[in-house]
Amino acid sequence: MGKKEEEEKKDRAALLLERKKIMFNLVLFLAASFVVLIGVLTMAWFAKNTVVKGKGPGISAKDGAPFVISFSQDAVDGAYYDYHEAIGSDLGSGTISWKMRESENFNNYGEDAQGIKPGSAGIISFEVTPLVDSATLQFEMELVGYVSETSGNNVTMTEISSDLLKNYLRGHVMFFQNYDSTNEIYSNPILCGGDAKRVFTKTITGRNTPTTINIYWVWPELLSDLVDVTATNEGAGDPFTATNTTHYTNVLNNVCTYPTYYFKLETTDPLLTGVTEQKIGNSYSSYSGAYDDADNDIGTGIEYLLLKMSITTADGD
Amino acid sequence: MNKLERWKKKFHSLSKAQKIEFVLAMALTIAIIVGVPVYAWFVSSVRMEVLTKVKAPVTLDIKAGHKEDIEYLVLGEVDIEYIEKQSTPKRYVFCVNTGRVGVQYDIQLAHTTNIPFTYTLYKATEESSAEGADVIYLASDETTKYYYKKNGSALSMTTINADSENAAKYGRTLALQSGTVYDKTYDAAANDGVPEIYAVPLYSQVTVTAEYADFDYYILELGLDTNTARKFEKWNMADNNKETDVIYLSASFHSQ
């Protein structure tokens, strides 16, 4: 009897030890997750803005963001909405569909949507409602080109791979913050720097009041729309930015700094170096031919354009 | 109250270890539930996107024989005596491409009038053999030959600036002279008056409907109105044997 009792005692002791080990591990794990949780809560507390916990007439806002994006009541999904799935976009689960209006679209509204070509221009818009008195927001846009292949009912969209075409997209489709329709003058260009992103910042005021943001898009038909060549080329039109303003200078600098965004030329072509307004004016027919060639390449090499916009709170809010 | 008592009882009936396990599991679950929305809270940005289409450019091309680049359309020298003796006009092949069947386009022929050529345009087809071919085109590789045959009767071209009244006088139709029409091109002021009558081009046009989505072939025939040329005393063949004419061929979409 004694021996059995001893064995049982030993077994119980071993079992107890095992259970103690398991509990110890569990406690450690719980402690660690509590530490993480507290850490997260603390960080979130620091990063949190003083926000009214209410949402305006919005379509989307992440909890805690100091603004809400919405569209006009009559805005609808673009004519090529069905193709978003084919490009693997996360529409609906992270990205919202930029809705288009009959009078304000990217030539992608309704059944008669024509698409864009050199000379096309228009407006696209959306509404921002700050949930605070004043929100400084950064707007970042990017254009991505796609080609499609249809086999039966299946459409596959492939992103363009040519760096040349990607460069042309940075220069040939342009966005401006303002347009004077009386004088047909664009201002506040939203240009690409060293990459495909176009950024502008805006401070929106008015708690819970929607502010409409208009973006004027244009595919300039002629090189003379961008660069003033009237001094050396009789008959050339004026640029569509006012030449005595920084708006013109910014566009001109973009052309001179990033000529591969605008011209189809061999990489060794001397026209690609030391580009200035003067040089363009003097060799206008060469530069303009190269600009038109790039236009043609876009037309034959790219079928669909995806316009992406990312809006974030700017630093120093 | 009954259910609660039952749960309490059940909880107490568990062994100590099991109780602890149960509490821990509940705590962890709650931790996860709280943690997820907190993370989402961080991402205070909105992303939106939209697709549009790029309109494909419309094509309109003129090329030489066998769809070769236009630089291979060479008119070269024309031996008038050869034309006379052989009674065979000089013929050239070219083609126009619109990319779509049924598109209407205008072909325009513009030429100066130094030499009394007759200009006729025919539709043509590419043939596989030299038999009956009107034009034998030597490709750019200078070896391969392609054969073209006239298809149908001459296209009726409308000459928009013919000076028909004076045709007999010059032995051929010249262009209407008009300082106001041509002064921008020829700078009449700098040249002491209107341009030389033979230098002003005659413009002839015809509207055609594209038969092929690929290329429509044409044959341009340069003939010599020998009777007129011989009879016309002001145009001396010997004197003019190095005379040159400029010929322009162009195609444009027909606007209604």
Coordinates of C-alpha atoms in Angstrom, one line a residue:
Chain A
M1 CA 0.0 0.0 0.0
G2 CA 2.8 2.4 0.9
K3 CA 4.6 1.9 -2.4
K4 CA 1.5 2.6 -4.5
E5 CA 0.7 5.7 -2.5
E6 CA 4.3 6.9 -3.1
E7 CA 4.0 6.3 -6.8
E8 CA 0.7 8.1 -7.0
K9 CA 2.3 11.0 -5.0
K10 CA 5.1 11.1 -7.5
D11 CA 2.8 11.1 -10.5
R12 CA 0.7 13.8 -9.0
A13 CA 3.8 15.9 -8.3
A14 CA 5.1 15.4 -11.9
L15 CA 1.6 16.4 -13.2
L16 CA 1.5 19.4 -11.0
L17 CA 4.9 20.5 -12.2
E18 CA 3.9 20.2 -15.8
R19 CA 0.8 22.2 -15.2
K20 CA 2.8 24.8 -13.3
K21 CA 5.0 25.0 -16.4
I22 CA 2.1 25.5 -18.7
M23 CA 0.6 28.1 -16.5
F24 CA 3.9 29.9 -16.2
N25 CA 4.1 30.1 -20.1
L26 CA 0.6 31.3 -20.3
V27 CA 1.2 34.0 -17.8
L28 CA 4.3 35.1 -19.6
F29 CA 2.4 35.3 -22.9
L30 CA -0.5 37.2 -21.4
A31 CA 2.0 39.6 -19.7
A32 CA 3.7 40.2 -23.1
S33 CA 0.4 40.9 -24.9
F34 CA -0.7 43.3 -22.1
V35 CA 2.6 45.2 -22.5
V36 CA 2.0 45.4 -26.3
L37 CA -1.5 46.5 -25.8
I38 CA -0.6 49.2 -23.3
G39 CA 2.2 50.3 -25.6
V40 CA -0.2 50.5 -28.6
L41 CA -2.8 52.4 -26.6
T42 CA -0.2 54.9 -25.4
M43 CA 1.2 55.5 -28.9
A44 CA -2.3 55.9 -30.3
W45 CA -3.1 58.4 -27.6
F46 CA -0.1 60.5 -28.5
A47 CA -0.8 60.4 -32.2
K48 CA -4.5 61.0 -31.8
N49 CA -5.9 64.4 -32.9
T50 CA -8.5 66.1 -30.9
V51 CA -11.4 64.9 -32.8
V52 CA -15.1 65.2 -32.6
K53 CA -16.4 61.7 -32.5
G54 CA -18.9 62.1 -35.3
K55 CA -19.0 61.6 -39.0
G56 CA -20.3 64.0 -41.6
P57 CA -22.2 63.0 -44.7
G58 CA -19.4 60.9 -45.8
I59 CA -18.6 57.8 -47.7
S60 CA -15.4 56.9 -46.0
A61 CA -13.3 57.9 -43.1
K62 CA -11.0 55.8 -41.0
D63 CA -11.9 56.1 -37.4
G64 CA -9.8 59.0 -36.0
A65 CA -9.0 60.7 -39.3
P66 CA -9.8 64.4 -39.0
F67 CA -11.5 64.6 -42.4
V68 CA -14.1 62.8 -44.5
I69 CA -14.1 62.4 -48.3
S70 CA -17.4 62.5 -50.2
F71 CA -18.7 63.1 -53.6
S72 CA -21.5 65.1 -55.1
Q73 CA -24.9 63.5 -54.9
D74 CA -25.1 63.0 -58.6
A75 CA -21.6 61.4 -58.9
V76 CA -21.4 57.8 -60.0
D77 CA -18.7 55.2 -60.6
G78 CA -16.7 55.7 -63.8
A79 CA -17.5 54.0 -67.1
Y80 CA -14.6 51.6 -66.6
Y81 CA -15.4 50.6 -63.0
D82 CA -15.6 47.0 -63.9
Y83 CA -12.0 46.9 -64.8
H84 CA -10.8 47.7 -61.3
E85 CA -11.1 44.0 -60.4
A86 CA -8.9 43.0 -63.3
I87 CA -6.1 45.3 -62.0
G88 CA -6.2 43.8 -58.6
S89 CA -7.2 47.0 -56.9
D90 CA -8.5 46.9 -53.3
L91 CA -11.6 49.0 -54.1
G92 CA -14.1 48.5 -51.4
S93 CA -11.7 47.2 -48.8
G94 CA -9.2 50.0 -48.5
T95 CA -9.6 52.3 -51.5
I96 CA -12.8 54.1 -52.5
S97 CA -14.1 54.6 -56.0
W98 CA -13.6 58.2 -57.2
K99 CA -17.0 59.0 -58.5
M100 CA -17.5 61.1 -61.6
R101 CA -20.1 63.6 -62.6
E102 CA -21.7 64.2 -66.0
S103 CA -20.0 67.6 -66.3
E104 CA -16.9 66.8 -64.3
N105 CA -15.1 63.6 -65.2
F106 CA -12.0 62.1 -66.8
N107 CA -13.8 61.5 -70.1
N108 CA -15.0 58.3 -68.4
Y109 CA -18.6 59.1 -67.7
G110 CA -21.5 57.0 -69.0
E111 CA -22.0 55.0 -72.1
D112 CA -20.6 57.5 -74.4
A113 CA -17.3 57.8 -72.6
Q114 CA -14.7 58.7 -75.1
G115 CA -11.5 58.4 -73.2
I116 CA -8.7 60.9 -73.4
K117 CA -6.3 62.0 -76.2
P118 CA -4.1 65.0 -76.9
G119 CA -6.2 68.1 -76.6
S120 CA -8.6 66.6 -74.1
A121 CA -9.2 68.5 -70.9
G122 CA -11.7 68.6 -68.0
I123 CA -12.3 68.7 -64.3
I124 CA -12.5 66.0 -61.7
S125 CA -13.6 66.8 -58.2
F126 CA -14.4 65.6 -54.8
E127 CA -15.5 67.0 -51.4
V128 CA -13.4 67.2 -48.2
T129 CA -15.2 67.8 -44.9
P130 CA -12.8 68.5 -42.0
L131 CA -13.9 67.2 -38.7
V132 CA -11.8 69.8 -37.0
D133 CA -11.7 73.6 -37.4
S134 CA -8.7 73.4 -39.8
A135 CA -7.0 70.4 -41.4
T136 CA -3.9 70.6 -43.5
L137 CA -4.0 67.7 -45.9
Q138 CA -1.5 66.3 -48.4
F139 CA -2.9 65.1 -51.7
E140 CA -0.8 62.7 -53.7
M141 CA -1.7 61.6 -57.2
E142 CA -0.3 59.0 -59.5
L143 CA -1.1 57.7 -63.0
V144 CA -0.5 54.1 -63.9
G145 CA -0.9 52.8 -67.4
Y146 CA -2.4 49.4 -68.4
V147 CA -3.0 47.4 -71.5
S148 CA -5.8 44.9 -71.7
E149 CA -6.3 41.5 -73.4
T150 CA -9.7 40.0 -73.9
S151 CA -10.3 36.3 -74.4
G152 CA -14.0 35.5 -74.4
N153 CA -15.5 37.0 -71.3
N154 CA -12.2 37.3 -69.5
V155 CA -10.3 40.6 -69.5
T156 CA -6.7 40.7 -68.2
M157 CA -5.2 44.0 -67.4
T158 CA -1.4 44.3 -67.3
E159 CA 0.5 47.3 -66.1
I160 CA 2.8 48.8 -68.8
S161 CA 6.4 47.8 -68.4
S162 CA 8.1 50.3 -70.6
D163 CA 10.0 53.0 -68.7
L164 CA 9.7 55.3 -71.7
L165 CA 5.9 55.1 -71.6
K166 CA 5.9 55.5 -67.8
N167 CA 8.0 58.7 -68.2
Y168 CA 5.7 60.1 -70.9
L169 CA 2.7 59.7 -68.6
R170 CA 4.5 62.0 -66.1
G171 CA 4.6 64.8 -68.5
H172 CA 1.9 64.5 -71.1
V173 CA -1.2 64.2 -68.8
M174 CA -1.1 67.3 -66.6
F175 CA -3.1 68.4 -63.5
F176 CA -3.7 71.9 -62.3
Q177 CA -5.4 73.3 -59.2
N178 CA -6.9 76.2 -60.9
Y179 CA -8.2 77.2 -64.4
D180 CA -9.4 80.6 -65.6
S181 CA -12.0 79.7 -68.2
T182 CA -12.3 83.3 -69.5
N183 CA -8.7 83.6 -70.4
E184 CA -8.1 79.9 -70.8
I185 CA -5.2 80.0 -68.4
Y186 CA -4.1 77.2 -66.0
S187 CA -2.4 77.9 -62.7
N188 CA -0.9 75.9 -59.8
P189 CA 0.4 72.9 -61.7
I190 CA 0.7 69.6 -59.8
L191 CA 3.9 68.2 -61.3
C192 CA 5.9 65.1 -61.1
G193 CA 9.3 65.4 -59.5
G194 CA 11.8 62.6 -59.7
D195 CA 9.1 60.0 -59.6
A196 CA 5.5 59.4 -60.7
K197 CA 3.9 61.1 -57.7
R198 CA 2.3 64.5 -57.9
V199 CA 1.8 66.2 -54.6
F200 CA 0.0 69.3 -53.4
T201 CA -1.0 70.5 -49.9
K202 CA -4.1 72.3 -48.9
T203 CA -5.4 73.6 -45.7
I204 CA -9.2 73.1 -45.4
T205 CA -11.1 75.1 -42.9
G206 CA -14.7 74.8 -41.6
R207 CA -15.5 72.1 -39.2
N208 CA -18.2 69.7 -40.6
T209 CA -18.5 71.8 -43.8
P210 CA -17.8 70.1 -47.1
T211 CA -15.2 71.9 -49.3
T212 CA -15.1 71.0 -53.0
I213 CA -11.7 70.4 -54.5
N214 CA -11.4 70.7 -58.2
I215 CA -8.6 69.2 -60.2
Y216 CA -8.2 70.5 -63.7
W217 CA -6.7 67.8 -66.0
V218 CA -5.3 68.4 -69.5
W219 CA -3.4 66.5 -72.1
P220 CA -1.6 69.4 -73.9
E221 CA -1.9 69.0 -77.6
L222 CA 1.1 71.2 -78.6
L223 CA 4.5 71.7 -77.1
S224 CA 3.8 75.4 -77.4
D225 CA 1.1 75.1 -74.8
L226 CA 3.8 74.4 -72.3
V227 CA 6.8 76.4 -73.5
D228 CA 6.8 79.9 -74.8
V229 CA 8.3 79.7 -78.3
T230 CA 6.6 82.8 -79.7
A231 CA 9.8 84.8 -79.8
T232 CA 11.4 82.5 -82.4
N233 CA 8.4 80.9 -84.0
E234 CA 6.0 83.1 -85.8
G235 CA 2.5 81.7 -85.6
A236 CA 3.1 79.7 -82.5
G237 CA 0.4 80.0 -79.9
D238 CA 0.8 81.2 -76.3
P239 CA 1.4 78.8 -73.5
F240 CA -1.7 77.9 -71.4
T241 CA -0.1 79.2 -68.3
A242 CA 0.6 82.9 -67.8
T243 CA 4.2 83.4 -68.9
N244 CA 5.0 86.1 -66.3
T245 CA 4.1 83.9 -63.4
T246 CA 5.6 81.1 -61.3
H247 CA 3.0 78.8 -62.7
Y248 CA 4.6 79.1 -66.2
T249 CA 8.1 78.9 -64.7
N250 CA 7.3 75.7 -62.8
V251 CA 6.0 74.0 -65.9
L252 CA 9.0 75.2 -68.0
N253 CA 11.4 74.0 -65.3
N254 CA 9.7 70.6 -65.3
V255 CA 10.2 70.3 -69.1
C256 CA 13.8 71.4 -68.8
T257 CA 14.7 69.2 -65.8
Y258 CA 12.9 66.1 -67.0
P259 CA 12.9 66.2 -70.8
T260 CA 12.3 62.4 -71.0
Y261 CA 8.9 63.0 -69.5
Y262 CA 8.0 65.1 -72.6
F263 CA 10.1 64.1 -75.6
K264 CA 10.6 60.9 -77.5
L265 CA 14.3 61.1 -78.3
E266 CA 17.3 58.7 -78.3
T267 CA 19.0 58.8 -74.9
T268 CA 22.2 60.1 -76.6
D269 CA 20.4 62.9 -78.5
P270 CA 22.0 66.3 -77.7
L271 CA 18.5 67.8 -77.5
L272 CA 18.0 66.1 -74.2
T273 CA 20.8 68.0 -72.5
G274 CA 20.9 71.6 -71.5
V275 CA 17.2 72.1 -72.3
T276 CA 16.1 75.7 -72.0
E277 CA 13.3 77.8 -73.3
Q278 CA 15.6 79.3 -75.8
K279 CA 16.9 75.9 -77.0
I280 CA 13.4 74.6 -77.5
G281 CA 12.4 77.7 -79.4
N282 CA 15.4 77.5 -81.7
S283 CA 14.8 73.8 -82.5
Y284 CA 11.1 73.9 -82.1
S285 CA 10.3 71.6 -85.0
S286 CA 12.6 68.9 -83.5
Y287 CA 11.3 69.2 -80.0
S288 CA 7.7 69.5 -81.1
G289 CA 8.1 66.4 -83.3
A290 CA 9.5 64.5 -80.4
Y291 CA 6.6 65.7 -78.2
D292 CA 4.1 64.5 -80.8
D293 CA 5.9 61.2 -81.2
A294 CA 5.6 60.6 -77.5
D295 CA 1.9 61.4 -77.7
N296 CA 1.6 58.8 -80.4
D297 CA 3.4 56.2 -78.4
I298 CA 1.1 56.8 -75.4
G299 CA -1.9 56.4 -77.8
T300 CA -0.6 53.1 -79.2
G301 CA 1.1 51.7 -76.1
I302 CA -1.4 52.5 -73.2
E303 CA -5.0 51.6 -73.2
Y304 CA -6.2 52.4 -69.7
L305 CA -5.1 54.9 -67.1
L306 CA -5.6 54.5 -63.4
L307 CA -5.6 57.7 -61.5
K308 CA -4.8 57.2 -57.8
M309 CA -5.2 59.8 -55.1
S310 CA -4.0 59.4 -51.5
I311 CA -5.0 62.0 -49.0
T312 CA -3.2 62.1 -45.7
T313 CA -2.9 64.6 -42.8
A314 CA 0.2 66.6 -43.5
D315 CA 3.0 66.8 -40.9
G316 CA 2.7 69.5 -38.3
D317 CA -1.1 69.3 -38.0
Chain B
M1 CA -30.3 34.3 -11.8
N2 CA -30.6 30.6 -12.2
K3 CA -28.3 30.4 -15.2
L4 CA -25.7 32.6 -13.5
E5 CA -25.7 30.4 -10.4
R6 CA -25.3 27.4 -12.7
W7 CA -22.3 29.0 -14.4
K8 CA -20.8 30.0 -11.1
K9 CA -21.2 26.4 -10.0
K10 CA -19.6 25.1 -13.1
F11 CA -16.7 27.5 -12.8
H12 CA -16.1 26.5 -9.3
S13 CA -16.2 22.8 -10.2
L14 CA -13.2 23.2 -12.4
S15 CA -9.8 22.5 -11.0
K16 CA -7.6 25.4 -10.1
A17 CA -5.4 25.0 -13.2
Q18 CA -8.4 24.9 -15.5
K19 CA -9.8 28.0 -13.9
I20 CA -6.6 29.8 -14.6
E21 CA -6.6 28.6 -18.2
F22 CA -10.1 29.8 -18.7
V23 CA -9.4 33.2 -17.3
L24 CA -6.2 33.6 -19.4
A25 CA -8.0 32.6 -22.6
M26 CA -10.7 35.1 -22.0
A27 CA -8.2 37.9 -21.3
L28 CA -6.2 37.1 -24.5
T29 CA -9.4 37.2 -26.5
I30 CA -10.3 40.5 -25.2
A31 CA -6.8 41.8 -25.8
I32 CA -7.1 40.9 -29.5
I33 CA -10.5 42.4 -29.8
V34 CA -9.3 45.7 -28.4
G35 CA -6.0 45.6 -30.3
V36 CA -7.4 45.4 -33.9
P37 CA -9.5 48.6 -34.0
V38 CA -6.7 50.5 -32.3
Y39 CA -4.4 49.6 -35.2
A40 CA -7.0 50.8 -37.7
W41 CA -7.1 54.1 -35.8
F42 CA -3.5 54.8 -36.9
V43 CA -4.2 54.8 -40.6
S44 CA -5.8 58.2 -41.0
S45 CA -5.6 58.5 -44.7
V46 CA -8.0 58.0 -47.6
R47 CA -7.2 56.4 -50.9
M48 CA -9.3 56.7 -54.0
E49 CA -9.0 55.8 -57.6
V50 CA -10.7 55.8 -61.0
L51 CA -9.9 54.4 -64.4
T52 CA -10.1 56.1 -67.8
K53 CA -9.3 55.1 -71.3
V54 CA -6.7 56.4 -73.7
K55 CA -8.1 56.9 -77.1
A56 CA -6.0 55.2 -79.8
P57 CA -4.6 57.5 -82.5
V58 CA -6.1 57.3 -85.9
T59 CA -3.7 56.3 -88.6
L60 CA -3.4 57.7 -92.1
D61 CA -0.3 56.7 -94.0
I62 CA 1.1 57.0 -97.5
K63 CA 3.7 54.4 -98.4
A64 CA 5.6 53.2 -101.4
G65 CA 5.1 49.9 -103.2
H66 CA 4.7 46.8 -101.0
K67 CA 4.0 49.0 -98.0
E68 CA 7.5 50.1 -97.8
D69 CA 8.4 53.5 -96.4
I70 CA 7.6 56.5 -98.5
E71 CA 11.2 57.3 -99.0
Y72 CA 11.3 54.4 -101.5
L73 CA 8.8 56.0 -103.7
V74 CA 11.2 57.4 -106.3
L75 CA 9.9 59.2 -109.3
G76 CA 13.3 59.8 -110.8
E77 CA 14.0 60.7 -114.4
V78 CA 11.4 60.4 -117.1
D79 CA 12.6 59.8 -120.6
I80 CA 10.0 61.6 -122.7
E81 CA 11.3 60.2 -126.0
Y82 CA 10.9 56.7 -124.5
I83 CA 7.3 57.4 -123.6
E84 CA 6.7 58.7 -127.1
K85 CA 8.4 55.8 -128.9
Q86 CA 7.0 53.0 -126.7
S87 CA 3.6 54.8 -126.3
T88 CA 3.9 53.6 -122.7
P89 CA 3.4 56.1 -119.9
K90 CA 5.6 56.1 -116.9
R91 CA 3.9 54.5 -113.9
Y92 CA 4.5 54.5 -110.2
V93 CA 2.8 52.6 -107.4
F94 CA 2.0 53.9 -103.9
C95 CA -0.4 53.0 -101.2
V96 CA -2.6 54.6 -98.6
N97 CA -3.5 53.0 -95.2
T98 CA -6.3 54.1 -92.9
G99 CA -6.5 51.0 -90.7
R100 CA -10.2 50.7 -91.3
V101 CA -12.4 49.6 -94.2
G102 CA -14.9 52.1 -95.3
V103 CA -13.1 55.2 -94.2
Q104 CA -13.3 58.1 -96.6
Y105 CA -10.2 60.0 -97.5
D106 CA -9.1 62.5 -100.1
I107 CA -6.0 61.9 -102.3
Q108 CA -4.5 65.1 -103.5
L109 CA -2.1 65.4 -106.4
A110 CA -0.3 68.7 -106.8
H111 CA 2.3 69.2 -109.5
T112 CA 4.1 72.1 -111.2
T113 CA 3.5 72.4 -114.9
N114 CA 7.0 72.8 -116.5
I115 CA 6.6 69.6 -118.5
P116 CA 3.4 68.8 -120.5
F117 CA 2.7 65.5 -118.6
T118 CA -0.7 64.1 -118.2
Y119 CA -1.4 62.8 -114.7
T120 CA -3.8 59.9 -114.1
L121 CA -4.6 57.9 -111.1
Y122 CA -5.8 54.3 -111.0
K123 CA -6.6 51.9 -108.2
A124 CA -4.3 49.0 -108.3
T125 CA -3.9 45.5 -107.0
E126 CA -0.7 43.6 -106.1
E127 CA -0.2 40.6 -108.4
S128 CA 2.0 37.5 -108.0
S129 CA 3.5 37.5 -111.4
A130 CA 5.0 39.8 -114.0
E131 CA 2.4 38.9 -116.5
G132 CA 0.2 41.8 -117.4
A133 CA 1.7 43.9 -114.6
D134 CA 1.6 47.6 -115.2
V135 CA 4.2 48.4 -112.6
I136 CA 7.2 46.4 -111.5
Y137 CA 8.3 47.7 -108.1
L138 CA 11.9 47.0 -107.0
A139 CA 11.9 46.7 -103.3
S140 CA 14.3 48.5 -101.0
D141 CA 16.5 45.4 -100.8
E142 CA 17.2 46.1 -104.5
T143 CA 16.4 42.5 -105.4
T144 CA 12.8 41.5 -104.8
K145 CA 10.3 42.6 -107.3
Y146 CA 6.6 43.2 -106.8
Y147 CA 4.0 43.5 -109.5
Y148 CA 1.0 45.8 -109.7
K149 CA -1.9 46.0 -112.1
K150 CA -4.3 48.7 -112.8
N151 CA -7.7 47.9 -111.4
G152 CA -10.6 49.6 -113.2
S153 CA -10.7 52.9 -115.0
A154 CA -9.0 56.1 -114.1
L155 CA -10.2 57.9 -111.0
S156 CA -11.9 61.1 -111.9
M157 CA -10.0 63.8 -110.2
T158 CA -11.2 67.4 -109.8
T159 CA -8.7 70.0 -110.5
I160 CA -9.5 72.9 -108.4
N161 CA -7.4 75.7 -109.9
A162 CA -7.2 74.9 -113.6
D163 CA -6.7 77.7 -116.1
S164 CA -8.6 75.9 -118.8
E165 CA -9.2 79.0 -120.9
N166 CA -5.5 79.2 -121.8
A167 CA -4.9 75.6 -122.3
A168 CA -4.5 75.9 -126.0
K169 CA -2.1 78.7 -125.6
Y170 CA 0.4 76.8 -123.5
G171 CA -0.2 73.3 -124.8
R172 CA -1.4 72.2 -121.4
T173 CA -3.5 73.3 -118.5
L174 CA -1.7 75.6 -116.2
A175 CA -2.7 76.8 -112.8
L176 CA -4.8 79.9 -112.4
Q177 CA -2.6 82.8 -111.6
S178 CA -3.6 84.9 -108.8
G179 CA -1.2 87.2 -106.8
T180 CA -3.7 87.2 -103.9
V181 CA -3.9 83.5 -103.7
Y182 CA -0.2 82.7 -104.0
D183 CA 1.6 85.7 -102.4
K184 CA 2.0 84.0 -99.0
T185 CA 3.6 81.0 -100.5
Y186 CA 5.8 82.6 -103.2
D187 CA 6.3 86.1 -101.6
A188 CA 5.2 87.9 -104.7
A189 CA 6.5 91.2 -103.4
A190 CA 10.1 89.9 -103.1
N191 CA 9.9 88.3 -106.5
D192 CA 8.8 91.4 -108.3
G193 CA 5.3 90.2 -109.0
V194 CA 3.5 87.0 -109.4
P195 CA 5.3 83.7 -109.5
E196 CA 6.3 82.1 -112.7
I197 CA 3.3 80.5 -114.2
Y198 CA 4.8 77.0 -114.5
A199 CA 5.8 77.1 -110.8
V200 CA 2.3 77.4 -109.5
P201 CA 1.0 73.9 -108.8
L202 CA -2.2 72.5 -110.1
Y203 CA -4.2 70.8 -107.4
S204 CA -6.3 67.7 -108.3
Q205 CA -8.3 65.8 -105.7
V206 CA -10.4 62.7 -105.5
T207 CA -12.4 61.2 -102.6
V208 CA -11.9 57.5 -102.1
T209 CA -13.4 55.0 -99.7
A210 CA -10.9 52.6 -98.1
E211 CA -11.3 49.1 -99.6
Y212 CA -8.9 47.4 -97.3
A213 CA -8.2 47.8 -93.6
D214 CA -4.6 47.3 -94.6
F215 CA -3.4 49.3 -97.7
D216 CA -5.1 50.5 -100.8
Y217 CA -2.7 50.5 -103.8
Y218 CA -2.7 53.1 -106.5
I219 CA -0.8 53.6 -109.7
L220 CA 0.1 57.1 -110.8
E221 CA 0.5 57.3 -114.5
L222 CA 2.6 60.0 -116.2
G223 CA 1.8 60.3 -119.8
L224 CA 2.7 62.7 -122.5
D225 CA 0.2 64.5 -124.6
T226 CA 2.5 64.1 -127.6
N227 CA 0.3 65.8 -130.2
T228 CA 0.0 68.9 -128.1
A229 CA 3.6 68.8 -127.1
R230 CA 4.8 68.6 -130.7
K231 CA 2.5 71.2 -132.0
F232 CA 3.1 73.6 -129.2
E233 CA 5.9 75.8 -130.5
K234 CA 6.6 77.5 -127.2
W235 CA 7.6 74.3 -125.6
N236 CA 10.8 73.0 -127.3
M237 CA 11.7 69.5 -126.2
A238 CA 15.4 70.0 -126.8
D239 CA 15.5 73.2 -124.9
N240 CA 13.6 71.7 -122.0
N241 CA 15.3 68.4 -121.7
K242 CA 16.5 69.0 -118.2
E243 CA 13.3 70.5 -117.0
T244 CA 11.9 69.4 -113.7
D245 CA 8.5 69.2 -112.1
V246 CA 7.6 68.8 -108.5
I247 CA 4.9 66.4 -107.6
Y248 CA 3.1 66.2 -104.2
L249 CA 1.0 63.3 -103.2
S250 CA -1.0 63.6 -100.0
A251 CA -3.9 61.9 -98.3
S252 CA -6.3 63.4 -95.7
F253 CA -9.5 62.2 -94.0
H254 CA -12.5 63.4 -95.9
S255 CA -14.5 66.0 -93.9
Q256 CA -18.2 66.1 -94.9

